[in-house]
Amino acid sequence: GDSVTQMEGPVTLSEEACLTINCTYTATGYPSLFWYVQYPGEGLQLLLKATKADDKGSNKGFEATYRKETTSFHLEKGSVQVSDSAVYFCALGSSNTGKLIFGQGTTLQVKP
Amino acid sequence: GAVVSQHPSWVICKSGTSVKIECRSLDFQATTMFWYRQFPKQSLMLMATSNEGSKATYEQGVEKDKFLINHASLTLSTLTVTSAHPEDSSFYICSAAIQDTQYFGPGTRLTVL
């Protein structure tokens, strides 16, 4: 079945450091891929998405490219801020069921 | 755009009582809404898929008689936790779908004493 694997956290970075959170997937069909962010005590916010191979999603300085050849959708940001501290979820939208399949989440902590 | 609200944001109830959580899409209509449960420091677990005007589809292992879902309109779905017990304490999150994208509510923290 479809699945998503994220790098384990927590990831601790200093402000202005570069961020990469790895995400790989297995899927049948042609899924859409998503990154969601969850701040403490809150629901999930859509950060970015890509709907087909080679698409790049971007938002608030974050970006991720849908790479079908490596079945990956790694999240990147060139310079993180303290306010980026949160839990990041990679998710796959099943083309068969419409359901989201989530990775386990990666906690990012950015220190001043 | 694509704002989803939940009410209440937190609730404390006594064991054996029922609790209703509302999920509303504020600026769009959603034929499909989803209900999730999240345990501390864990990912989201899909409980059920709610379709407007029809019965909800529950995931394996989720008791449909305990977690009653009603999707009465294109902007409102409700989750009722019946005869709640302490093990039902959790963070419940809903989402509403626009095509292939789900937009999430802020969540409801349920504590059962």
Coordinates of N, CA and C in Angstrom, one line a residue:
Chain A
G1 N 0.8 -1.2 0.0 CA 0.0 0.0 0.0 C 0.8 1.2 0.0
D2 N 0.2 2.4 -0.2 CA 0.9 3.7 -0.2 C 1.5 4.0 1.2
S3 N 2.6 4.6 1.2 CA 3.2 5.0 2.5 C 4.2 6.2 2.3
V4 N 4.5 6.8 3.4 CA 5.4 8.0 3.4 C 6.4 7.8 4.6
T5 N 7.6 8.1 4.3 CA 8.6 8.0 5.3 C 9.4 9.3 5.4
Q6 N 9.5 9.8 6.6 CA 10.2 11.1 6.8 C 11.4 10.8 7.7
M7 N 12.4 11.7 7.6 CA 13.5 11.6 8.4 C 13.1 11.8 9.9
E8 N 13.8 11.1 10.8 CA 13.4 11.2 12.2 C 13.9 12.5 12.7
G9 N 13.2 13.1 13.7 CA 13.7 14.3 14.4 C 14.1 13.9 15.8
P10 N 14.2 14.9 16.6 CA 14.1 16.3 16.3 C 15.3 16.8 15.5
V11 N 15.1 17.8 14.7 CA 16.1 18.5 14.0 C 16.3 19.9 14.7
T12 N 17.5 20.1 15.2 CA 17.9 21.4 15.9 C 18.9 22.2 15.0
L13 N 18.5 23.4 14.7 CA 19.3 24.2 13.9 C 19.5 25.6 14.5
S14 N 20.5 26.3 14.2 CA 20.7 27.7 14.6 C 20.0 28.6 13.5
E15 N 19.5 29.7 14.0 CA 18.9 30.7 13.1 C 19.8 30.9 11.9
E16 N 19.2 31.0 10.7 CA 19.8 31.3 9.4 C 20.5 30.1 8.8
A17 N 20.4 28.9 9.5 CA 21.0 27.7 8.9 C 20.1 27.2 7.8
C18 N 20.6 26.3 7.0 CA 19.9 25.7 5.9 C 19.1 24.4 6.4
L19 N 18.0 24.2 5.9 CA 17.1 23.1 6.4 C 16.8 22.2 5.2
T20 N 17.0 20.9 5.5 CA 16.4 19.9 4.6 C 15.8 18.8 5.5
I21 N 14.5 18.5 5.2 CA 13.8 17.4 5.8 C 13.5 16.4 4.7
N22 N 14.0 15.2 4.8 CA 13.8 14.2 3.8 C 12.4 13.5 3.9
C23 N 11.9 13.3 2.7 CA 10.6 12.6 2.6 C 10.6 11.7 1.4
T24 N 10.3 10.4 1.6 CA 10.2 9.5 0.4 C 8.9 8.8 0.5
Y25 N 8.4 8.3 -0.6 CA 7.1 7.7 -0.6 C 7.0 6.5 -1.5
T26 N 6.0 5.7 -1.3 CA 5.7 4.6 -2.2 C 4.2 4.8 -2.5
A27 N 3.9 4.6 -3.8 CA 2.5 4.8 -4.2 C 2.2 4.2 -5.5
T28 N 0.9 3.8 -5.6 CA 0.4 3.4 -6.9 C -0.3 4.6 -7.5
G29 N -0.3 4.7 -8.8 CA -0.9 5.8 -9.5 C -0.1 7.1 -9.4
Y30 N -0.8 8.2 -9.4 CA -0.1 9.5 -9.5 C -0.6 10.4 -8.4
P31 N 0.0 10.2 -7.2 CA -0.5 11.0 -6.1 C 0.0 12.4 -6.1
S32 N -0.8 13.3 -5.4 CA -0.3 14.6 -5.1 C 0.5 14.5 -3.8
L33 N 1.5 15.4 -3.6 CA 2.3 15.4 -2.4 C 2.2 16.7 -1.7
F34 N 2.3 16.7 -0.4 CA 2.0 17.9 0.4 C 3.0 17.9 1.6
W35 N 3.3 19.2 2.0 CA 3.9 19.4 3.3 C 3.0 20.3 4.1
Y36 N 2.7 19.8 5.3 CA 1.9 20.5 6.3 C 2.8 20.9 7.5
V37 N 2.5 22.0 8.2 CA 3.2 22.4 9.4 C 2.2 22.5 10.5
Q38 N 2.6 22.0 11.7 CA 1.8 22.1 12.9 C 2.6 22.8 14.0
Y39 N 2.0 23.9 14.4 CA 2.6 24.6 15.6 C 1.9 24.1 16.8
P40 N 2.6 24.2 18.0 CA 2.1 23.6 19.2 C 0.7 23.9 19.5
G41 N -0.1 22.9 19.8 CA -1.5 23.1 20.2 C -2.4 23.5 19.1
E42 N -2.0 23.4 17.8 CA -2.8 23.9 16.7 C -3.0 22.7 15.7
G43 N -3.9 23.0 14.8 CA -4.1 22.0 13.7 C -3.0 22.2 12.7
L44 N -3.2 21.5 11.5 CA -2.2 21.5 10.5 C -2.5 22.6 9.5
Q45 N -1.4 23.3 9.0 CA -1.5 24.3 8.0 C -0.8 23.8 6.7
L46 N -1.5 23.9 5.6 CA -0.9 23.5 4.3 C 0.3 24.5 4.1
L47 N 1.5 23.9 3.9 CA 2.7 24.7 3.6 C 2.9 24.8 2.1
L48 N 2.9 23.7 1.4 CA 3.0 23.6 0.0 C 2.6 22.3 -0.6
K49 N 2.4 22.3 -1.9 CA 2.0 21.0 -2.5 C 2.5 21.0 -3.9
A50 N 2.5 19.7 -4.5 CA 2.9 19.5 -5.9 C 2.0 18.4 -6.4
T51 N 1.5 18.5 -7.6 CA 0.6 17.6 -8.1 C 1.1 16.6 -9.1
K52 N 2.3 16.9 -9.7 CA 2.8 16.0 -10.7 C 4.3 16.0 -10.6
A53 N 4.9 15.0 -11.3 CA 6.4 14.9 -11.3 C 7.0 16.2 -11.9
D54 N 8.1 16.6 -11.2 CA 8.9 17.8 -11.5 C 8.3 19.1 -11.1
D55 N 7.1 19.0 -10.5 CA 6.5 20.2 -10.0 C 7.3 20.7 -8.7
K56 N 7.4 22.0 -8.6 CA 8.0 22.5 -7.3 C 7.0 23.3 -6.6
G57 N 6.7 22.9 -5.4 CA 5.9 23.7 -4.5 C 6.7 24.7 -3.7
S58 N 6.2 25.9 -3.4 CA 7.0 26.8 -2.6 C 6.1 27.7 -1.9
N59 N 6.5 28.2 -0.7 CA 5.7 29.0 0.2 C 6.6 29.5 1.3
K60 N 6.6 30.7 1.7 CA 7.3 31.3 2.8 C 8.8 30.9 2.9
G61 N 9.4 30.8 1.7 CA 10.8 30.4 1.7 C 11.1 29.0 1.7
F62 N 10.1 28.2 1.9 CA 10.2 26.7 1.8 C 9.9 26.2 0.4
E63 N 10.6 25.2 0.0 CA 10.3 24.6 -1.3 C 10.5 23.1 -1.3
A64 N 9.8 22.4 -2.2 CA 10.0 21.0 -2.3 C 9.7 20.6 -3.8
T65 N 10.5 19.7 -4.3 CA 10.3 19.3 -5.7 C 9.8 17.8 -5.8
Y66 N 8.8 17.5 -6.5 CA 8.2 16.2 -6.7 C 9.1 15.4 -7.6
R67 N 9.9 14.5 -7.1 CA 10.8 13.7 -7.9 C 10.4 12.3 -8.0
K68 N 9.9 12.0 -9.2 CA 9.3 10.6 -9.4 C 10.4 9.6 -9.4
E69 N 11.6 10.0 -10.0 CA 12.6 9.0 -10.2 C 13.2 8.5 -8.9
T70 N 13.2 9.4 -7.9 CA 13.7 9.0 -6.6 C 12.6 8.9 -5.6
T71 N 11.3 9.0 -6.0 CA 10.1 9.0 -5.1 C 10.4 9.8 -3.9
S72 N 10.7 11.0 -4.1 CA 11.1 11.9 -3.0 C 10.4 13.2 -3.1
F73 N 10.3 13.9 -1.9 CA 9.6 15.3 -1.9 C 10.3 16.0 -0.7
H74 N 11.6 16.2 -0.7 CA 12.3 16.8 0.4 C 12.0 18.2 0.6
L75 N 11.8 18.6 1.8 CA 11.5 20.0 2.1 C 12.8 20.8 2.4
E76 N 12.9 22.0 1.8 CA 14.2 22.7 2.0 C 13.8 24.2 2.3
K77 N 14.7 24.8 3.0 CA 14.7 26.3 3.2 C 16.1 26.8 3.4
G78 N 16.4 27.9 2.8 CA 17.8 28.3 2.8 C 18.2 29.0 4.1
S79 N 17.3 29.6 4.8 CA 17.6 30.3 6.0 C 16.5 30.2 7.0
V80 N 16.6 29.4 8.0 CA 15.5 29.2 8.9 C 15.4 30.3 10.0
Q81 N 14.2 30.5 10.5 CA 14.0 31.5 11.6 C 13.5 30.8 12.8
V82 N 13.6 31.4 14.0 CA 13.1 30.8 15.2 C 11.6 30.5 15.0
S83 N 10.9 31.3 14.3 CA 9.4 31.2 14.1 C 9.1 29.9 13.3
D84 N 10.1 29.3 12.6 CA 9.9 28.1 11.9 C 9.8 26.9 12.7
S85 N 10.1 27.0 14.0 CA 10.0 25.9 14.9 C 8.6 25.3 15.0
A86 N 8.5 24.0 14.6 CA 7.2 23.4 14.5 C 7.4 21.9 14.1
V87 N 6.3 21.2 14.0 CA 6.4 19.9 13.4 C 5.9 19.9 12.0
Y88 N 6.7 19.2 11.1 CA 6.5 19.2 9.7 C 6.1 17.8 9.3
F89 N 4.9 17.8 8.6 CA 4.4 16.5 8.1 C 4.4 16.4 6.6
C90 N 5.0 15.4 6.0 CA 4.9 15.1 4.6 C 3.7 14.2 4.4
A91 N 3.0 14.4 3.3 CA 1.8 13.6 3.1 C 1.6 13.3 1.6
L92 N 1.0 12.2 1.4 CA 0.7 11.8 0.0 C -0.9 11.7 -0.1
G93 N -1.4 12.3 -1.2 CA -2.8 12.2 -1.4 C -3.1 11.0 -2.4
S94 N -3.7 10.0 -1.8 CA -3.9 8.8 -2.6 C -4.9 9.1 -3.8
S95 N -4.4 8.8 -5.0 CA -5.3 9.0 -6.2 C -6.4 8.0 -6.2
N96 N -6.3 6.9 -5.4 CA -7.4 5.9 -5.4 C -8.5 6.3 -4.4
T97 N -8.1 6.8 -3.3 CA -9.1 7.0 -2.2 C -9.4 8.4 -1.8
G98 N -8.5 9.3 -2.2 CA -8.6 10.7 -1.8 C -8.1 11.0 -0.4
K99 N -7.7 9.9 0.3 CA -7.2 10.1 1.7 C -5.8 10.6 1.6
L100 N -5.4 11.2 2.8 CA -4.0 11.6 3.0 C -3.3 10.5 3.8
I101 N -2.1 10.2 3.4 CA -1.3 9.3 4.1 C -0.1 10.2 4.6
F102 N 0.1 10.2 5.9 CA 1.1 11.1 6.5 C 2.3 10.3 6.9
G103 N 3.4 11.0 6.8 CA 4.7 10.6 7.5 C 4.5 10.8 9.0
Q104 N 5.5 10.4 9.7 CA 5.5 10.4 11.2 C 5.7 11.8 11.7
G105 N 6.1 12.7 10.9 CA 6.3 14.1 11.4 C 7.7 14.3 11.8
T106 N 8.3 15.5 11.6 CA 9.6 15.8 12.0 C 9.6 17.1 12.8
T107 N 10.1 17.1 14.0 CA 10.1 18.3 14.8 C 11.3 19.1 14.5
L108 N 11.1 20.4 14.2 CA 12.2 21.3 13.9 C 12.3 22.3 15.1
Q109 N 13.4 22.4 15.6 CA 13.7 23.5 16.6 C 14.8 24.4 16.2
V110 N 14.5 25.7 16.1 CA 15.5 26.6 15.6 C 15.8 27.5 16.8
K111 N 17.1 27.6 17.1 CA 17.6 28.3 18.2 C 18.2 29.7 17.8
P112 N 18.0 30.7 18.6 CA 18.5 32.0 18.2 C 20.0 32.0 18.1
Chain B
G1 N -8.2 32.4 2.0 CA -9.3 31.5 1.7 C -9.0 30.1 2.3
A2 N -10.0 29.2 2.1 CA -9.9 27.8 2.6 C -9.7 27.7 4.1
V3 N -10.6 28.4 4.9 CA -10.5 28.4 6.3 C -11.5 27.3 6.9
V4 N -11.0 26.6 7.8 CA -11.8 25.6 8.5 C -11.8 25.9 10.0
S5 N -13.0 25.9 10.6 CA -13.0 26.1 12.1 C -13.5 24.9 12.8
Q6 N -13.2 24.8 14.0 CA -13.7 23.7 14.9 C -14.2 24.4 16.2
H7 N -15.2 23.7 16.7 CA -15.7 24.2 18.0 C -16.2 23.0 18.8
P8 N -15.9 22.9 20.1 CA -15.0 23.9 20.8 C -13.6 23.6 20.6
S9 N -12.7 24.5 21.0 CA -11.3 24.3 20.9 C -10.8 23.3 22.0
W10 N -11.5 23.3 23.1 CA -11.1 22.4 24.1 C -12.4 22.1 24.9
V11 N -12.4 20.9 25.5 CA -13.6 20.5 26.3 C -13.1 19.5 27.3
I12 N -13.7 19.6 28.5 CA -13.4 18.7 29.6 C -14.8 18.1 30.0
C13 N -14.9 16.8 30.1 CA -16.2 16.2 30.4 C -16.0 15.1 31.4
K14 N -17.1 14.7 32.0 CA -17.1 13.5 32.9 C -17.2 12.2 32.1
S15 N -16.7 11.2 32.6 CA -16.8 9.9 32.0 C -18.3 9.5 31.9
G16 N -18.6 9.0 30.7 CA -20.0 8.5 30.5 C -20.9 9.6 29.8
T17 N -20.4 10.8 29.7 CA -21.2 11.8 29.0 C -20.8 11.8 27.5
S18 N -21.6 12.5 26.7 CA -21.3 12.6 25.2 C -20.8 14.0 24.9
V19 N -20.0 14.1 23.9 CA -19.4 15.4 23.5 C -19.5 15.6 22.0
K20 N -20.0 16.7 21.6 CA -20.1 17.0 20.1 C -19.1 18.0 19.7
I21 N -18.4 17.7 18.6 CA -17.4 18.6 18.1 C -17.9 19.0 16.7
E22 N -17.9 20.3 16.4 CA -18.3 20.8 15.1 C -17.1 21.2 14.2
C23 N -17.2 20.9 13.0 CA -16.2 21.3 12.0 C -16.9 22.1 10.8
R24 N -16.5 23.3 10.6 CA -17.1 24.1 9.6 C -16.1 24.6 8.6
S25 N -16.5 24.5 7.3 CA -15.7 25.2 6.3 C -16.3 26.6 6.1
L26 N -15.5 27.6 6.3 CA -16.1 29.0 6.5 C -16.2 29.7 5.1
D27 N -15.4 29.4 4.2 CA -15.5 30.2 2.9 C -15.5 29.3 1.7
F28 N -15.8 28.0 1.9 CA -16.0 27.2 0.7 C -16.9 26.0 1.1
Q29 N -17.4 25.3 0.1 CA -18.3 24.2 0.4 C -17.4 22.9 0.2
A30 N -17.7 21.9 1.1 CA -16.9 20.7 1.0 C -17.8 19.5 1.0
T31 N -17.8 18.8 0.0 CA -18.6 17.5 0.0 C -17.9 16.5 0.8
T32 N -16.6 16.6 1.1 CA -16.0 15.6 1.9 C -15.2 16.2 3.0
M33 N -15.4 15.7 4.2 CA -14.6 16.1 5.3 C -14.0 14.9 6.0
F34 N -13.0 15.1 6.7 CA -12.3 14.0 7.4 C -12.1 14.3 8.9
W35 N -12.1 13.2 9.6 CA -11.9 13.3 11.1 C -10.7 12.5 11.4
Y36 N -9.8 13.2 12.2 CA -8.5 12.5 12.6 C -8.4 12.6 14.1
R37 N -7.6 11.7 14.6 CA -7.2 11.8 16.0 C -5.7 11.8 16.1
Q38 N -5.2 12.6 17.0 CA -3.7 12.7 17.2 C -3.3 12.5 18.6
F39 N -2.5 11.6 18.9 CA -1.9 11.4 20.2 C -0.6 12.2 20.3
P40 N -0.2 12.5 21.6 CA 1.0 13.4 21.8 C 2.2 12.9 21.0
K41 N 2.8 13.8 20.3 CA 4.1 13.5 19.6 C 3.9 12.4 18.5
Q42 N 2.7 12.3 18.0 CA 2.5 11.3 17.0 C 1.8 11.9 15.8
S43 N 1.8 11.2 14.7 CA 1.1 11.7 13.5 C -0.4 11.5 13.6
L44 N -1.1 11.9 12.6 CA -2.5 11.9 12.6 C -3.0 10.5 12.2
M45 N -4.1 10.1 12.9 CA -4.7 8.8 12.6 C -6.1 9.1 12.0
L46 N -6.3 8.7 10.8 CA -7.7 9.0 10.1 C -8.7 8.1 10.8
M47 N -9.8 8.7 11.3 CA -10.9 8.0 11.9 C -12.0 7.6 10.9
A48 N -12.3 8.7 10.1 CA -13.5 8.4 9.2 C -13.5 9.5 8.1
T49 N -14.2 9.2 7.1 CA -14.4 10.1 6.0 C -15.9 10.4 6.0
S50 N -16.2 11.7 5.9 CA -17.6 12.2 6.0 C -18.0 12.8 4.7
N51 N -19.0 12.2 4.1 CA -19.6 12.8 2.9 C -20.9 13.4 3.1
E52 N -21.1 14.6 2.6 CA -22.4 15.3 2.7 C -23.6 14.4 2.2
G53 N -24.6 14.3 3.1 CA -25.8 13.6 2.7 C -25.7 12.1 2.7
S54 N -24.6 11.5 3.1 CA -24.5 10.0 3.2 C -23.8 9.6 4.5
K55 N -23.8 8.3 4.7 CA -23.1 7.8 5.9 C -21.6 7.9 5.8
A56 N -21.0 8.1 7.0 CA -19.6 8.2 7.0 C -18.9 6.9 6.8
T57 N -17.8 6.9 6.3 CA -17.0 5.7 6.1 C -15.9 5.6 7.2
Y58 N -15.9 4.6 8.0 CA -15.0 4.5 9.2 C -13.8 3.7 8.8
E59 N -12.7 4.1 9.4 CA -11.4 3.3 9.2 C -11.5 2.0 10.1
Q60 N -10.7 1.1 9.7 CA -10.7 -0.2 10.5 C -10.3 0.1 11.9
G61 N -11.1 -0.5 12.8 CA -10.8 -0.4 14.2 C -11.5 0.8 14.9
V62 N -12.1 1.7 14.2 CA -12.8 2.8 14.8 C -14.3 2.4 15.0
E63 N -14.8 2.6 16.2 CA -16.1 2.1 16.5 C -17.1 3.2 16.0
K64 N -17.9 2.8 15.1 CA -18.9 3.8 14.5 C -20.0 4.2 15.5
D65 N -20.3 3.3 16.4 CA -21.4 3.6 17.4 C -20.8 4.5 18.5
K66 N -19.6 4.6 18.6 CA -19.0 5.4 19.6 C -18.6 6.8 19.1
F67 N -18.2 6.8 17.9 CA -17.8 8.1 17.2 C -18.8 8.4 16.1
L68 N -19.9 9.1 16.4 CA -21.0 9.4 15.5 C -20.6 10.6 14.6
I69 N -20.7 10.4 13.3 CA -20.4 11.5 12.4 C -21.6 11.8 11.6
N70 N -21.9 13.1 11.5 CA -23.0 13.6 10.7 C -22.5 14.8 9.9
H71 N -22.8 14.7 8.6 CA -22.3 15.7 7.6 C -23.6 16.3 7.0
A72 N -24.2 17.2 7.7 CA -25.6 17.6 7.4 C -25.6 18.6 6.3
S73 N -24.6 19.3 6.1 CA -24.6 20.3 5.0 C -23.2 20.4 4.4
L74 N -23.0 21.2 3.3 CA -21.8 21.3 2.6 C -20.7 22.1 3.4
T75 N -21.1 22.6 4.5 CA -20.2 23.4 5.3 C -20.0 22.9 6.8
L76 N -20.7 21.9 7.1 CA -20.7 21.4 8.5 C -20.7 19.9 8.7
S77 N -19.7 19.4 9.5 CA -19.7 18.0 9.9 C -19.5 18.0 11.4
T78 N -20.2 17.1 12.0 CA -20.0 17.0 13.5 C -19.6 15.6 13.9
L79 N -18.8 15.5 14.9 CA -18.3 14.3 15.5 C -18.8 14.3 16.9
T80 N -19.6 13.2 17.3 CA -20.0 13.1 18.6 C -19.4 11.9 19.3
V81 N -18.7 12.1 20.4 CA -18.0 11.0 21.1 C -19.1 10.6 22.2
T82 N -19.6 9.4 22.0 CA -20.7 9.0 22.9 C -20.1 8.2 24.1
S83 N -20.7 8.4 25.2 CA -20.3 7.7 26.5 C -18.7 7.7 26.6
A84 N -18.2 8.9 26.7 CA -16.8 9.1 26.6 C -16.1 8.5 27.9
H85 N -14.9 8.0 27.7 CA -14.1 7.5 28.7 C -12.7 8.1 28.7
P86 N -12.0 8.0 29.8 CA -10.7 8.6 29.8 C -9.8 8.2 28.6
E87 N -9.9 7.0 28.1 CA -9.1 6.6 26.9 C -9.5 7.3 25.6
D88 N -10.6 8.0 25.6 CA -11.0 8.8 24.5 C -10.4 10.2 24.5
S89 N -9.7 10.5 25.6 CA -9.0 11.8 25.7 C -8.0 11.9 24.6
S90 N -8.0 13.0 23.8 CA -7.1 13.1 22.7 C -7.3 14.5 22.0
F91 N -6.6 14.7 20.9 CA -6.7 15.9 20.1 C -7.4 15.4 18.8
Y92 N -8.5 16.0 18.6 CA -9.3 15.6 17.4 C -9.3 16.8 16.4
I93 N -8.9 16.4 15.2 CA -8.7 17.4 14.1 C -9.6 17.0 12.9
C94 N -10.3 18.0 12.3 CA -11.0 17.7 11.1 C -10.4 18.4 9.9
S95 N -10.7 18.0 8.8 CA -10.3 18.7 7.6 C -11.4 18.7 6.6
A96 N -11.4 19.6 5.6 CA -12.3 19.7 4.5 C -11.5 19.7 3.2
A97 N -12.1 19.0 2.3 CA -11.3 18.9 1.0 C -11.8 19.7 -0.1
I98 N -10.9 20.3 -0.8 CA -11.2 21.0 -2.1 C -10.3 20.2 -3.1
Q99 N -11.1 19.4 -3.9 CA -10.4 18.5 -4.9 C -9.4 17.7 -4.1
D100 N -8.1 17.7 -4.4 CA -7.2 16.8 -3.8 C -6.5 17.4 -2.6
T101 N -6.9 18.5 -2.1 CA -6.2 19.2 -1.0 C -7.1 19.3 0.2
Q102 N -6.6 18.9 1.3 CA -7.3 19.0 2.6 C -6.8 20.2 3.4
Y103 N -7.8 20.9 3.9 CA -7.5 22.1 4.8 C -8.0 21.7 6.2
F104 N -7.2 22.0 7.1 CA -7.4 21.5 8.5 C -8.0 22.5 9.4
G105 N -8.8 22.1 10.3 CA -9.2 22.9 11.4 C -8.2 23.0 12.5
P106 N -8.4 23.8 13.5 CA -7.4 24.1 14.5 C -7.3 23.0 15.6
G107 N -8.3 22.0 15.6 CA -8.3 20.9 16.5 C -9.1 21.2 17.7
T108 N -9.5 20.1 18.4 CA -10.3 20.2 19.6 C -9.6 19.2 20.6
R109 N -9.2 19.8 21.8 CA -8.6 19.0 22.8 C -9.7 18.5 23.7
L110 N -9.9 17.1 23.8 CA -10.9 16.5 24.6 C -10.2 15.9 25.8
T111 N -10.6 16.2 27.0 CA -10.2 15.6 28.2 C -11.4 14.9 28.9
V112 N -11.3 13.7 29.1 CA -12.4 13.0 29.8 C -11.9 12.6 31.2
L113 N -12.6 13.0 32.2 CA -12.2 12.8 33.6 C -12.8 11.5 34.2

